[in-house]
mmCIF file of C-alpha atoms in Angstrom:
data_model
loop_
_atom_site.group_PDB
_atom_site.id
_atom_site.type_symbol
_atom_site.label_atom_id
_atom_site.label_comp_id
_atom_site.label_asym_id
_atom_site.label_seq_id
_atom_site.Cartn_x
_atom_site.Cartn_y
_atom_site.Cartn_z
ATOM 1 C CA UNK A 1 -46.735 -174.729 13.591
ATOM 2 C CA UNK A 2 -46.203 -171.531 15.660
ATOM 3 C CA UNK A 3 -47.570 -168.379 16.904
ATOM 4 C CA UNK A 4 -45.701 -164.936 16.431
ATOM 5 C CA UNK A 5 -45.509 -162.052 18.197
ATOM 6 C CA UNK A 6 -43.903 -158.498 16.996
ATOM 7 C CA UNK A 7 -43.441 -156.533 19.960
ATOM 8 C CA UNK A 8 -42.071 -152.850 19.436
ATOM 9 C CA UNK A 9 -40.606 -153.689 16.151
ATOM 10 C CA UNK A 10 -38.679 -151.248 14.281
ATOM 11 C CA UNK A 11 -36.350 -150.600 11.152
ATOM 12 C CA UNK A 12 -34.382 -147.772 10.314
ATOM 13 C CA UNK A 13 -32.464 -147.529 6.826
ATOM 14 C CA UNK A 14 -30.032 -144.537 7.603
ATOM 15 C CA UNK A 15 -31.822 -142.195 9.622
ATOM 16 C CA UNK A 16 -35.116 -143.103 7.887
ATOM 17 C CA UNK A 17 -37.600 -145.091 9.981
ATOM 18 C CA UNK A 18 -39.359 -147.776 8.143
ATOM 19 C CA UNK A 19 -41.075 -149.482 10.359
ATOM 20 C CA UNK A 20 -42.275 -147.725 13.684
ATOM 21 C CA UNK A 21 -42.877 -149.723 16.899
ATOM 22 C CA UNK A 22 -45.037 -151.902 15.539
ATOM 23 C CA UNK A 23 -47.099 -154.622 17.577
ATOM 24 C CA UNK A 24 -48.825 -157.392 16.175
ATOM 25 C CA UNK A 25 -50.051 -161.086 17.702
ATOM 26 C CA UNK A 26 -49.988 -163.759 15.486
ATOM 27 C CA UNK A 27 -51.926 -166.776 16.781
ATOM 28 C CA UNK A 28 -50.646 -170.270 15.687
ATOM 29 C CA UNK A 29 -52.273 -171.767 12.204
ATOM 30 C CA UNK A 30 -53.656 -168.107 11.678
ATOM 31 C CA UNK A 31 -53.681 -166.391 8.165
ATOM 32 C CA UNK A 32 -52.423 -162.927 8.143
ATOM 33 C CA UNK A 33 -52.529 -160.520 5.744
ATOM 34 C CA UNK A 34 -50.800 -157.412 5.790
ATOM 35 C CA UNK A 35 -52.338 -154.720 3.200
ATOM 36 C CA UNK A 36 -51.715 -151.277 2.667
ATOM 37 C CA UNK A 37 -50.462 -148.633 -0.288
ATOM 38 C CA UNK A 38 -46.590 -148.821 -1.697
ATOM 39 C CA UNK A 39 -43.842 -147.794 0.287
ATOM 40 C CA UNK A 40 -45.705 -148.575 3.531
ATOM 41 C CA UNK A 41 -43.821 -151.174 4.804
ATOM 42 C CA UNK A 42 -45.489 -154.362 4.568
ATOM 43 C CA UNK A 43 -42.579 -156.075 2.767
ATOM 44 C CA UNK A 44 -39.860 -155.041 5.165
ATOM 45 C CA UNK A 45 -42.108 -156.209 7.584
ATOM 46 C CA UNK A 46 -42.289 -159.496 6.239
ATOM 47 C CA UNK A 47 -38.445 -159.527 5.602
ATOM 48 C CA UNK A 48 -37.855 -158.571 9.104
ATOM 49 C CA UNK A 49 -39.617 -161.684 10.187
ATOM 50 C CA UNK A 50 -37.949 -164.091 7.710
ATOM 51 C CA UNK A 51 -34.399 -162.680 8.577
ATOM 52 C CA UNK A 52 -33.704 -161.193 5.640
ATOM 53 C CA UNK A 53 -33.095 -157.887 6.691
ATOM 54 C CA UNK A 54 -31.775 -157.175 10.695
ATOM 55 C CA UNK A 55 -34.293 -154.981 12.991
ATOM 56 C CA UNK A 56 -33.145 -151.872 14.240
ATOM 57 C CA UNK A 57 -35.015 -152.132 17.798
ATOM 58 C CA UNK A 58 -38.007 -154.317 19.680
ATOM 59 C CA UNK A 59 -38.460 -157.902 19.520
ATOM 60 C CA UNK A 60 -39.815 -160.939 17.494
ATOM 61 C CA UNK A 61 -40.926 -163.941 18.622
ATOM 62 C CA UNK A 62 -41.488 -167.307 16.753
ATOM 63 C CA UNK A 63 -43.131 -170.237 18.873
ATOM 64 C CA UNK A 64 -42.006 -168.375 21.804
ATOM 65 C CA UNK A 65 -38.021 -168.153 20.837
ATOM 66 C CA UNK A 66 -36.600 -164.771 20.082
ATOM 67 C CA UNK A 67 -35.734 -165.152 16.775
ATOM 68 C CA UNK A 68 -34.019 -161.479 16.368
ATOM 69 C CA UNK A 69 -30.275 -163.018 15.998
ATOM 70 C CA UNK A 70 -31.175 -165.943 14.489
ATOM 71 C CA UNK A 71 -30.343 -167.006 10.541
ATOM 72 C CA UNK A 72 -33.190 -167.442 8.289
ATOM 73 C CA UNK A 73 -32.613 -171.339 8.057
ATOM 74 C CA UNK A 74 -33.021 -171.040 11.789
ATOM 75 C CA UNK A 75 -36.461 -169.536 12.123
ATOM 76 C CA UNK A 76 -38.426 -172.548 10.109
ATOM 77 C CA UNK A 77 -39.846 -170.040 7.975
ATOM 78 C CA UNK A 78 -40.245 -170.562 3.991
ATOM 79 C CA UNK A 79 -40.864 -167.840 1.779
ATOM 80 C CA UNK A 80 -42.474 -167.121 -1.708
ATOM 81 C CA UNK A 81 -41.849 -164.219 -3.591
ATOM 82 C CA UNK A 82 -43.369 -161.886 -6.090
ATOM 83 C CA UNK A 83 -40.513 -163.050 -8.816
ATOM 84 C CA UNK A 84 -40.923 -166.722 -8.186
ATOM 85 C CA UNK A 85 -37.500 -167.559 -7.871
ATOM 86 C CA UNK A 86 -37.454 -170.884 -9.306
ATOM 87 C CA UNK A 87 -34.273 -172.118 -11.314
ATOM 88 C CA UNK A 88 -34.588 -171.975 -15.409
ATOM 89 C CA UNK A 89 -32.103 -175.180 -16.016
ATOM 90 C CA UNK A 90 -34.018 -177.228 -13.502
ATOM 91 C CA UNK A 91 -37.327 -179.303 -13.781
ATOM 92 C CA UNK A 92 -40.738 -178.757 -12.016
ATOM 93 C CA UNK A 93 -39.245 -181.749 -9.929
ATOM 94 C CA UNK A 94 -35.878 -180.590 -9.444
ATOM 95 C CA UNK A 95 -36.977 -176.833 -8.425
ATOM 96 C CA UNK A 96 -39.551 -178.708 -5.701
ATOM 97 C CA UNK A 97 -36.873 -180.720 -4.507
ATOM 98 C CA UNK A 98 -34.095 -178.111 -4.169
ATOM 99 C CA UNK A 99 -34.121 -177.238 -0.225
ATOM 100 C CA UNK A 100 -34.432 -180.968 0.553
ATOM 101 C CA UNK A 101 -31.594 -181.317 -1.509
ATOM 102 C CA UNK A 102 -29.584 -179.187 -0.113
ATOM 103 C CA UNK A 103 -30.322 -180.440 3.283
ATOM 104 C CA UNK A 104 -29.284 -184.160 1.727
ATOM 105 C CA UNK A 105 -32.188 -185.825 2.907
ATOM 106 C CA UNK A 106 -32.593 -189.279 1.496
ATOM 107 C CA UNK A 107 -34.155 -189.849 -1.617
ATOM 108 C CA UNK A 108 -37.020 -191.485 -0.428
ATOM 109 C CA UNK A 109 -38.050 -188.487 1.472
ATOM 110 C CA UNK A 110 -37.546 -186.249 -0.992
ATOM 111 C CA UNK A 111 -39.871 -188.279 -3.661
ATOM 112 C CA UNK A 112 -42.618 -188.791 -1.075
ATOM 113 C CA UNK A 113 -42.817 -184.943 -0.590
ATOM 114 C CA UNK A 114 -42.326 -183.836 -3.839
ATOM 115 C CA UNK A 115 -44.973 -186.478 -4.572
ATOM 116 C CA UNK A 116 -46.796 -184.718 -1.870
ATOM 117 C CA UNK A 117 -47.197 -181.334 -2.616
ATOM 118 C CA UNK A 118 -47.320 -182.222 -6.351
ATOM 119 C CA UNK A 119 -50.656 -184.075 -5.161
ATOM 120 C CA UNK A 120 -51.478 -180.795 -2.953
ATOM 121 C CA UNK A 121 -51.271 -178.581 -5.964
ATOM 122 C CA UNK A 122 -52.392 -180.438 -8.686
ATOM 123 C CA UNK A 123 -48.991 -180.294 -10.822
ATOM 124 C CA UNK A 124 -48.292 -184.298 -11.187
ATOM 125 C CA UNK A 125 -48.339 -183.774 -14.525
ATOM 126 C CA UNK A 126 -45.672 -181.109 -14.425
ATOM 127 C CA UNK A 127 -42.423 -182.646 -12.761
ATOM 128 C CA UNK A 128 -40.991 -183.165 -15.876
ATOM 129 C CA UNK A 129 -41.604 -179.988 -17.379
ATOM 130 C CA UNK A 130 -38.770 -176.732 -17.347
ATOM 131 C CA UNK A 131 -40.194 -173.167 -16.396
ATOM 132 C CA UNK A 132 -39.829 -172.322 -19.634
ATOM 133 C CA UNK A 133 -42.890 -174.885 -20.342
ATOM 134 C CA UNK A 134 -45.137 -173.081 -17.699
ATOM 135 C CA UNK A 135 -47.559 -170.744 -17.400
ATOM 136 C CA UNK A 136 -47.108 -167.448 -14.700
ATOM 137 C CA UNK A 137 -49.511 -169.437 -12.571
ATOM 138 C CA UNK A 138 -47.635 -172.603 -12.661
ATOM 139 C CA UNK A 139 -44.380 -171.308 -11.841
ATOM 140 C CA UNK A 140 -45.844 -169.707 -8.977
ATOM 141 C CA UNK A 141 -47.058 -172.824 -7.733
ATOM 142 C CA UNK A 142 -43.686 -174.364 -8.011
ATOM 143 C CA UNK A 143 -42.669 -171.796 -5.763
ATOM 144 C CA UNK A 144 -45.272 -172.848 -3.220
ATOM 145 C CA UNK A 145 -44.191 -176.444 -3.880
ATOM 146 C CA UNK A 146 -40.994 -175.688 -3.322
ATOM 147 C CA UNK A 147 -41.655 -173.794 -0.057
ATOM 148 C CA UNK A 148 -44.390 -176.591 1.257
ATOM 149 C CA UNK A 149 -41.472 -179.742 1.005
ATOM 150 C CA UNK A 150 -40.038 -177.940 3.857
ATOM 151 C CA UNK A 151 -42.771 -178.356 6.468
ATOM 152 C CA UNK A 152 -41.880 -174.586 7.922
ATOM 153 C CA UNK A 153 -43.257 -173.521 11.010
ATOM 154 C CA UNK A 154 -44.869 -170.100 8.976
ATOM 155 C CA UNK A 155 -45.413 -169.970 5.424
ATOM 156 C CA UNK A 156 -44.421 -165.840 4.378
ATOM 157 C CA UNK A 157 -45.907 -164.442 0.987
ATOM 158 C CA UNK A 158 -44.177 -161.488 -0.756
ATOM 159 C CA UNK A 159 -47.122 -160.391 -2.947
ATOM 160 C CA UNK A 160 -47.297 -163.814 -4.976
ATOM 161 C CA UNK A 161 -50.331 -162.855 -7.645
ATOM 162 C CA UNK A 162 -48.982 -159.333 -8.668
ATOM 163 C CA UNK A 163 -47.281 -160.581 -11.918
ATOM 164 C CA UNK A 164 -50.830 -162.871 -12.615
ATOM 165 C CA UNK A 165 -53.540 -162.195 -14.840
ATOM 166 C CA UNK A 166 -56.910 -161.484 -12.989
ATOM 167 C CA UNK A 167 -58.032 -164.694 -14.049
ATOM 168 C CA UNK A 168 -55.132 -166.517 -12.572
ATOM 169 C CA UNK A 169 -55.116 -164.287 -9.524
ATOM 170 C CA UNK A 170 -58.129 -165.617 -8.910
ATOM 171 C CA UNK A 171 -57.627 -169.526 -9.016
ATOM 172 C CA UNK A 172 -53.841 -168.885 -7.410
ATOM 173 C CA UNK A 173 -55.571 -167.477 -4.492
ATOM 174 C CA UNK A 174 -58.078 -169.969 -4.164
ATOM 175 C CA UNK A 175 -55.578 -172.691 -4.167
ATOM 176 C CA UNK A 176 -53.262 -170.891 -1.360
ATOM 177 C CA UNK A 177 -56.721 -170.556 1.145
ATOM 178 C CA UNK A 178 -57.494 -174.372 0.087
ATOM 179 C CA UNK A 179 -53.285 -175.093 1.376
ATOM 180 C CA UNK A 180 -54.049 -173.064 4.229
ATOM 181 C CA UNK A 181 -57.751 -175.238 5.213
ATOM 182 C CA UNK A 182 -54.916 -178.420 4.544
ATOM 183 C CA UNK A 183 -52.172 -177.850 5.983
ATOM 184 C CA UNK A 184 -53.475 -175.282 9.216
ATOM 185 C CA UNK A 185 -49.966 -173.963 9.141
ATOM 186 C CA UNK A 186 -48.890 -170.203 10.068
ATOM 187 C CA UNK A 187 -49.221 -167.837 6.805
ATOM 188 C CA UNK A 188 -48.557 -163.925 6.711
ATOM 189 C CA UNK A 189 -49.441 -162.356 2.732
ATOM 190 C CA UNK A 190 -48.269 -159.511 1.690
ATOM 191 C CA UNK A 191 -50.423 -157.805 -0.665
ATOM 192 C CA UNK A 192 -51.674 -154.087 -1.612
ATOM 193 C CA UNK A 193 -55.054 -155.515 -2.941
ATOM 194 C CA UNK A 194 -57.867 -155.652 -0.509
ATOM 195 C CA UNK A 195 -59.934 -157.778 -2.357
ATOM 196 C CA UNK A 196 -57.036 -160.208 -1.431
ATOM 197 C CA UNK A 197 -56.984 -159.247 2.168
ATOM 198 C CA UNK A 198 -60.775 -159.299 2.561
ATOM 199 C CA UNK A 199 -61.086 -163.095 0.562
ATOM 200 C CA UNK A 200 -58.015 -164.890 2.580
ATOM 201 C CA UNK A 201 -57.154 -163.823 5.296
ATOM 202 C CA UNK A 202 -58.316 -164.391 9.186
ATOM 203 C CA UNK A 203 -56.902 -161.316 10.852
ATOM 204 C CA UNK A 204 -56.053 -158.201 8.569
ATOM 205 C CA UNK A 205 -53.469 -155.773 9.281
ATOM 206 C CA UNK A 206 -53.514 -152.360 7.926
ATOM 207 C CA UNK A 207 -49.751 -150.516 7.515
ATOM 208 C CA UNK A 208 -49.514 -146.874 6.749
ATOM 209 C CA UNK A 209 -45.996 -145.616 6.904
ATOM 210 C CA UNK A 210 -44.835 -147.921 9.122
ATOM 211 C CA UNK A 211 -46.992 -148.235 11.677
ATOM 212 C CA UNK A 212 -50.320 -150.137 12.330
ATOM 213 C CA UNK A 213 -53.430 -148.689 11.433
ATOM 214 C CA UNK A 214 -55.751 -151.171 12.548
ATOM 215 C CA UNK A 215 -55.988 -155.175 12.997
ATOM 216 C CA UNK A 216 -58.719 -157.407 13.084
ATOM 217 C CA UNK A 217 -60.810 -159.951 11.412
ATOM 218 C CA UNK A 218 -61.953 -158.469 7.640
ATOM 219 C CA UNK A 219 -65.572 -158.027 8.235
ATOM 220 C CA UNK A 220 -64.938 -156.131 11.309
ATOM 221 C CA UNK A 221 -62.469 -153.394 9.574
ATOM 222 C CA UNK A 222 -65.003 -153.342 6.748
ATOM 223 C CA UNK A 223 -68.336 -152.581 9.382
ATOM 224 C CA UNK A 224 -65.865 -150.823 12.204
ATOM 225 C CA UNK A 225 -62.795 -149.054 10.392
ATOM 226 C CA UNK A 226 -61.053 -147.197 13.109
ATOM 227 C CA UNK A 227 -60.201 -144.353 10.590
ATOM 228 C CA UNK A 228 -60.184 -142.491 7.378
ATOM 229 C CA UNK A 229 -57.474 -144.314 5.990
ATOM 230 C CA UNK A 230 -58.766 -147.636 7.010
ATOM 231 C CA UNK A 231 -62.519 -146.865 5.999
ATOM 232 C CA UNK A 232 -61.284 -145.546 2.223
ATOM 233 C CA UNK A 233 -58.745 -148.666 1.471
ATOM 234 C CA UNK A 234 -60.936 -151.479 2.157
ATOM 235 C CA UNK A 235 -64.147 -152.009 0.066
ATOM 236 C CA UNK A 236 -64.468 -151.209 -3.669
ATOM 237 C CA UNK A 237 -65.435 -148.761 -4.810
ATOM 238 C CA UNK A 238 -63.812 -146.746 -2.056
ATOM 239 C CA UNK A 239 -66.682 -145.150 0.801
ATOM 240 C CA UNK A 240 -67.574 -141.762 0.098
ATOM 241 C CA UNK A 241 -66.605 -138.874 2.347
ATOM 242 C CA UNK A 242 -68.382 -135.900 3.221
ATOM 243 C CA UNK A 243 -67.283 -132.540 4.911
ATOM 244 C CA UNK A 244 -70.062 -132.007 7.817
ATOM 245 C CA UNK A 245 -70.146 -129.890 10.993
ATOM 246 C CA UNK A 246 -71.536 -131.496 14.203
ATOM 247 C CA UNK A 247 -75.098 -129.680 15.281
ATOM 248 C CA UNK A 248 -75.914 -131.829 18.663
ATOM 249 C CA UNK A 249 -74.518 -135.130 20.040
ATOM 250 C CA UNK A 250 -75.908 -136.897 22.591
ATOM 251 C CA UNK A 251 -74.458 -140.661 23.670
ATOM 252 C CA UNK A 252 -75.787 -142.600 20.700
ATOM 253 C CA UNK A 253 -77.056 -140.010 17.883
ATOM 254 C CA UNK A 254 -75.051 -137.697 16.058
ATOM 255 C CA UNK A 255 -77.003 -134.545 13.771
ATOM 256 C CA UNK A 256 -74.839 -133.586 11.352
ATOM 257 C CA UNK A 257 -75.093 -130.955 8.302
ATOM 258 C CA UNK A 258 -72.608 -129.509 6.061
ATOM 259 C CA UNK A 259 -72.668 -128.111 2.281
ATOM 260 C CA UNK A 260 -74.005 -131.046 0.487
ATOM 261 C CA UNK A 261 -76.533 -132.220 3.464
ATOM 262 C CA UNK A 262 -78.325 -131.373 6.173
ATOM 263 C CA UNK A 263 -80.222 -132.680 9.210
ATOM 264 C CA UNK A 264 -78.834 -136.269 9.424
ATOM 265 C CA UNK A 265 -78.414 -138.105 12.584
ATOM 266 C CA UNK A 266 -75.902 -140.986 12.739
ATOM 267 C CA UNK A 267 -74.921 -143.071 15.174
ATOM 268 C CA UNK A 268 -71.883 -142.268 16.897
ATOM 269 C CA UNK A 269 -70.566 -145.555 17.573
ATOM 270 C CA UNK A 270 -67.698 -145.647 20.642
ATOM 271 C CA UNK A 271 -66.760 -141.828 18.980
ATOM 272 C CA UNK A 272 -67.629 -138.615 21.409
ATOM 273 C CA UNK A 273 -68.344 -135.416 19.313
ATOM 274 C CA UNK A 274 -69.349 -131.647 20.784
ATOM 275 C CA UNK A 275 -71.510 -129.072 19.082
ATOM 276 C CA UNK A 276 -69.617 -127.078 16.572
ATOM 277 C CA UNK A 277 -67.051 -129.785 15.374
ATOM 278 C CA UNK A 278 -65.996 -130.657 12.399
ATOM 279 C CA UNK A 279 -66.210 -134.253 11.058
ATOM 280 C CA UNK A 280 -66.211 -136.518 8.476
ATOM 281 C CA UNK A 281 -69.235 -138.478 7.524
ATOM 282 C CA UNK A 282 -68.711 -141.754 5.313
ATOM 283 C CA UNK A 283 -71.026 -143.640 3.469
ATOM 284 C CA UNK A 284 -70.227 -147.185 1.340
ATOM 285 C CA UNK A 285 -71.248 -146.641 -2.203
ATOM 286 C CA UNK A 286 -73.858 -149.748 -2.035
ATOM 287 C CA UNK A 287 -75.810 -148.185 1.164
ATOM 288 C CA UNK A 288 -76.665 -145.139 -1.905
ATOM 289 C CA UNK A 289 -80.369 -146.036 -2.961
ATOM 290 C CA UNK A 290 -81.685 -143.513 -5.450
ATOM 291 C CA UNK A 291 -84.358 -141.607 -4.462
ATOM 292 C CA UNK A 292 -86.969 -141.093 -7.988
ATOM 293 C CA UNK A 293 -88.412 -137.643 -6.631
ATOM 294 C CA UNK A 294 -85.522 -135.628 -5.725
ATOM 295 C CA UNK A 295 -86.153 -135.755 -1.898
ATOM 296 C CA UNK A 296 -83.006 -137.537 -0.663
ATOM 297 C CA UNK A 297 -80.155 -135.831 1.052
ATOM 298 C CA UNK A 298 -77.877 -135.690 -0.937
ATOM 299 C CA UNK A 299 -78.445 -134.129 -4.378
ATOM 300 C CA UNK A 300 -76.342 -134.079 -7.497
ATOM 301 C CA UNK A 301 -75.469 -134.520 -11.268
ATOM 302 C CA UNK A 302 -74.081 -137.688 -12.727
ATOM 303 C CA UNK A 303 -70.745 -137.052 -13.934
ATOM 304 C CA UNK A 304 -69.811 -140.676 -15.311
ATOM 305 C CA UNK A 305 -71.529 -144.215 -15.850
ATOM 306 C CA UNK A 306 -69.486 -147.426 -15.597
ATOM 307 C CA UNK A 307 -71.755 -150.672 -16.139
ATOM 308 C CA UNK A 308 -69.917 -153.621 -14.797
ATOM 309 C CA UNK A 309 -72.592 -156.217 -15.283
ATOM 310 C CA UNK A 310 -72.901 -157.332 -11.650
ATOM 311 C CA UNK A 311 -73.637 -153.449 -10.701
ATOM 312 C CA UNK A 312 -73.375 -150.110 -12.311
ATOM 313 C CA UNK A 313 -70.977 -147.546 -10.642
ATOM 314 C CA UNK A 314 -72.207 -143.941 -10.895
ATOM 315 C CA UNK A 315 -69.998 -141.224 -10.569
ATOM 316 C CA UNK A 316 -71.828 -138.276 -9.091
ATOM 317 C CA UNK A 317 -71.224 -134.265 -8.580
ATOM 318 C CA UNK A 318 -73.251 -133.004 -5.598
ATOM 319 C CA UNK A 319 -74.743 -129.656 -5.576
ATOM 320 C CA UNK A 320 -71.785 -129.024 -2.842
ATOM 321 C CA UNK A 321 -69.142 -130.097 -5.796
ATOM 322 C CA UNK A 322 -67.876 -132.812 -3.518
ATOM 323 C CA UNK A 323 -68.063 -136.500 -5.667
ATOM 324 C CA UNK A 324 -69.525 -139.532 -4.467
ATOM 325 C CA UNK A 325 -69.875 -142.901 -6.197
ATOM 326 C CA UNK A 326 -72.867 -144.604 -5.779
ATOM 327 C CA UNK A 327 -72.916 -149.340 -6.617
ATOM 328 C CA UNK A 328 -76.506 -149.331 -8.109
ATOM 329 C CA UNK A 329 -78.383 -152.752 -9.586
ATOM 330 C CA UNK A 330 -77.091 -153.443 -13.024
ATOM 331 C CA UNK A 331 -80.274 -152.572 -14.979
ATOM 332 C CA UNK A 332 -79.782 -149.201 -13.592
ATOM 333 C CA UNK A 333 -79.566 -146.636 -16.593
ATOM 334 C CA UNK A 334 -78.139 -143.215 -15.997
ATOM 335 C CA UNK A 335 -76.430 -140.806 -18.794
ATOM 336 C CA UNK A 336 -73.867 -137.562 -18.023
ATOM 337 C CA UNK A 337 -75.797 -134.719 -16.962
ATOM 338 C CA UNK A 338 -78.721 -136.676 -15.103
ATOM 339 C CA UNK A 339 -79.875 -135.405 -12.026
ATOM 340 C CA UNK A 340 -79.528 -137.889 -9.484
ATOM 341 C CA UNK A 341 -81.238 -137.735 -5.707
ATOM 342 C CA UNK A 342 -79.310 -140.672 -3.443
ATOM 343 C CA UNK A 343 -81.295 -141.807 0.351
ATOM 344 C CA UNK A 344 -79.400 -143.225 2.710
ATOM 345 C CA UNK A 345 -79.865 -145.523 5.689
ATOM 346 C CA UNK A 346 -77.840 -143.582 8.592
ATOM 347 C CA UNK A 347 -77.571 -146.674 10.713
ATOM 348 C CA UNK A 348 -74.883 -148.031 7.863
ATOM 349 C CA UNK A 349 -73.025 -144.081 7.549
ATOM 350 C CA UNK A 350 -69.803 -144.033 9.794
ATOM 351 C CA UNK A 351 -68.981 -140.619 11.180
ATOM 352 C CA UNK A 352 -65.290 -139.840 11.944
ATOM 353 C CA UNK A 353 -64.023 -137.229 14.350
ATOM 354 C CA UNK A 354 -61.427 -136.764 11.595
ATOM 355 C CA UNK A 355 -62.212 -133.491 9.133
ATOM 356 C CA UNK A 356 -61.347 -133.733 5.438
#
């Protein structure tokens, strides 16, 4: 196993900068996910640290050795991909085996592991099967298999679910958290879902154009995001923002009004605000509790219904014409055109010194 640490990384492709002087601290056995939109980064990222592409500038560090010049056999890294990359001619068996292979260890070794992480992933009735035979979710966990025989130092996922079915997603992702509890080795995910992020990782970084936009365990970038962008990716539906102007600030409370609210005071967390500013105030579309005589703060027309069976999601037009989507209890029953009154508790709201 084995820590890694990113220290001013950066990658250029021509005179376009990829990846910005980025800075991350991977502790040994940790799970890390990095999450964020397309184009951001996050695989490049990942390829920088399995050697498949060269940095441009800064430093990375696996188990303490400066990896930057090394070869990706070097690093004791194995990777997965999106594609799977396992061979069509070969068996289950044969695919597993492959790297050991290649590395002509005996054949006693290479049955005991292939046994192994057969065992691990619940494929011994596979071995003798061709990709061909498999299911998406299979073949992907040959391609775990394949990368497990090699006892790396830090396991790297390339988006492994995206070409899964939600239902597959679902037990695939289970079964790479339950490899992770086993074999407590290094993992960095890729993925652009943050329901991923949120259900599998430890420590969750957030890329945005090539830089970091905030790291830290899930729950705290859910309760604490450090900004807009962080506050609107993670948690579904997406938290609601509202244009507001600042009317007082003192050290802890916050009064805020703007077009589609008034008179509010939020907590202003570790932010500073002065009279006059402009703001952002967020709210997470399950803190919306609907108010049955018109007296909450925030006022509106329902604009579209979506009943999920675990919740209903409520699209809503405020009197302002700004939208905000409220998670109500499933029984909840609410046509186009209802008028709609939403309370709020302002100890949950997040206020950022960011304007729309």
């Amino acid at each position: 196993m084995a820590g890694i640490q990113l220290s001013n990384v950066r990658k250029q492709f021509g005179t376009v900068e990829v990846i910005r002087g980025v800075d991350i601290d991977i502790v040994d056995g940790e799970f890390v996910v990095f999450v964020g939109p397309s184009g951001c980064g996050k695989s490049t990222l990942l390829r920088l640290i399995a050697g498949l592409e060269d940095i441009s500038g800064g430093e990375i560090r696996i188990g303490g050795r400066v990896v930057n010049d090394l070869q990706p056999k070097e690093r004791g890294v194995a990777m997965v991909f999106q594609s799977y990359a396992i061979f069509p001619h070969m068996t289950v068996r044969e695919n597993i085996a492959f790297g050991l292979t290649i590395r002509r260890e005996s054949k006693s070794v290479v049955e005991q592991k292939v046994a192994e992480a057969a065992r691990m992933l619940q494929m011994e009735n596979l071995l003798d099967r061709r990709p061909s035979q498999l299911s998406g979710g299979q073949r992907q966990r040959v391609a775990i298999g394949r990368a497990v025989v090699r006892d790396p130092s830090v396991f790297l996922f390339d988006e492994p679910l995206s070409n899964l079915d939600a239902a597959l997603r679902m037990s695939t992702r289970q079964e790479i958290a339950t490899l992770h509890s086993q074999l407590k080795t290094t993992m960095i995910y890729v993925t652009h879902d943050q329901v991923e992020a949120m259900t599998l990782a430890d420590k969750i970084v957030v890329l945005r154009d090539g830089e970091v936009m905030q790291a830290g365990a899930p729950m705290d970038l859910y309760h604490n995001p450090a900004n807009l962008f962080v506050a609107g990716f993670l948690g579904a539906p997406s938290m609601n923002f509202i244009a507001v102007s600042v009317d007082c600030a003192d050290a802890t409370t916050v009064r805020v009004s703007g077009p589609a609210t008034s008179g509010l005071d939020v907590k202003a967390g570790e932010r500073r605000f002065t009279t006059g500013q402009k703001a952002t105030l967020g709210i997470r579309p399950q803190q919306l509790r609907p108010v049955a005589d018109g007296t909450g703060p925030l006022n509106g027309r329902v604009v579209l219904t979506e009943r999920l069976g675990s919740e209903t999601i409520v699209d809503v037009r405020l009197s302002s014409n700004d939208s905000i989507v409220a998670a109500l209890p499933e029984d909840t029953i609410l046509h186009p055109g209802d008028a709609v009154s939403f309370d709020f508790d302002p100890a949950h709201a997040h206020l950022f010194d960011e304007a729309l």
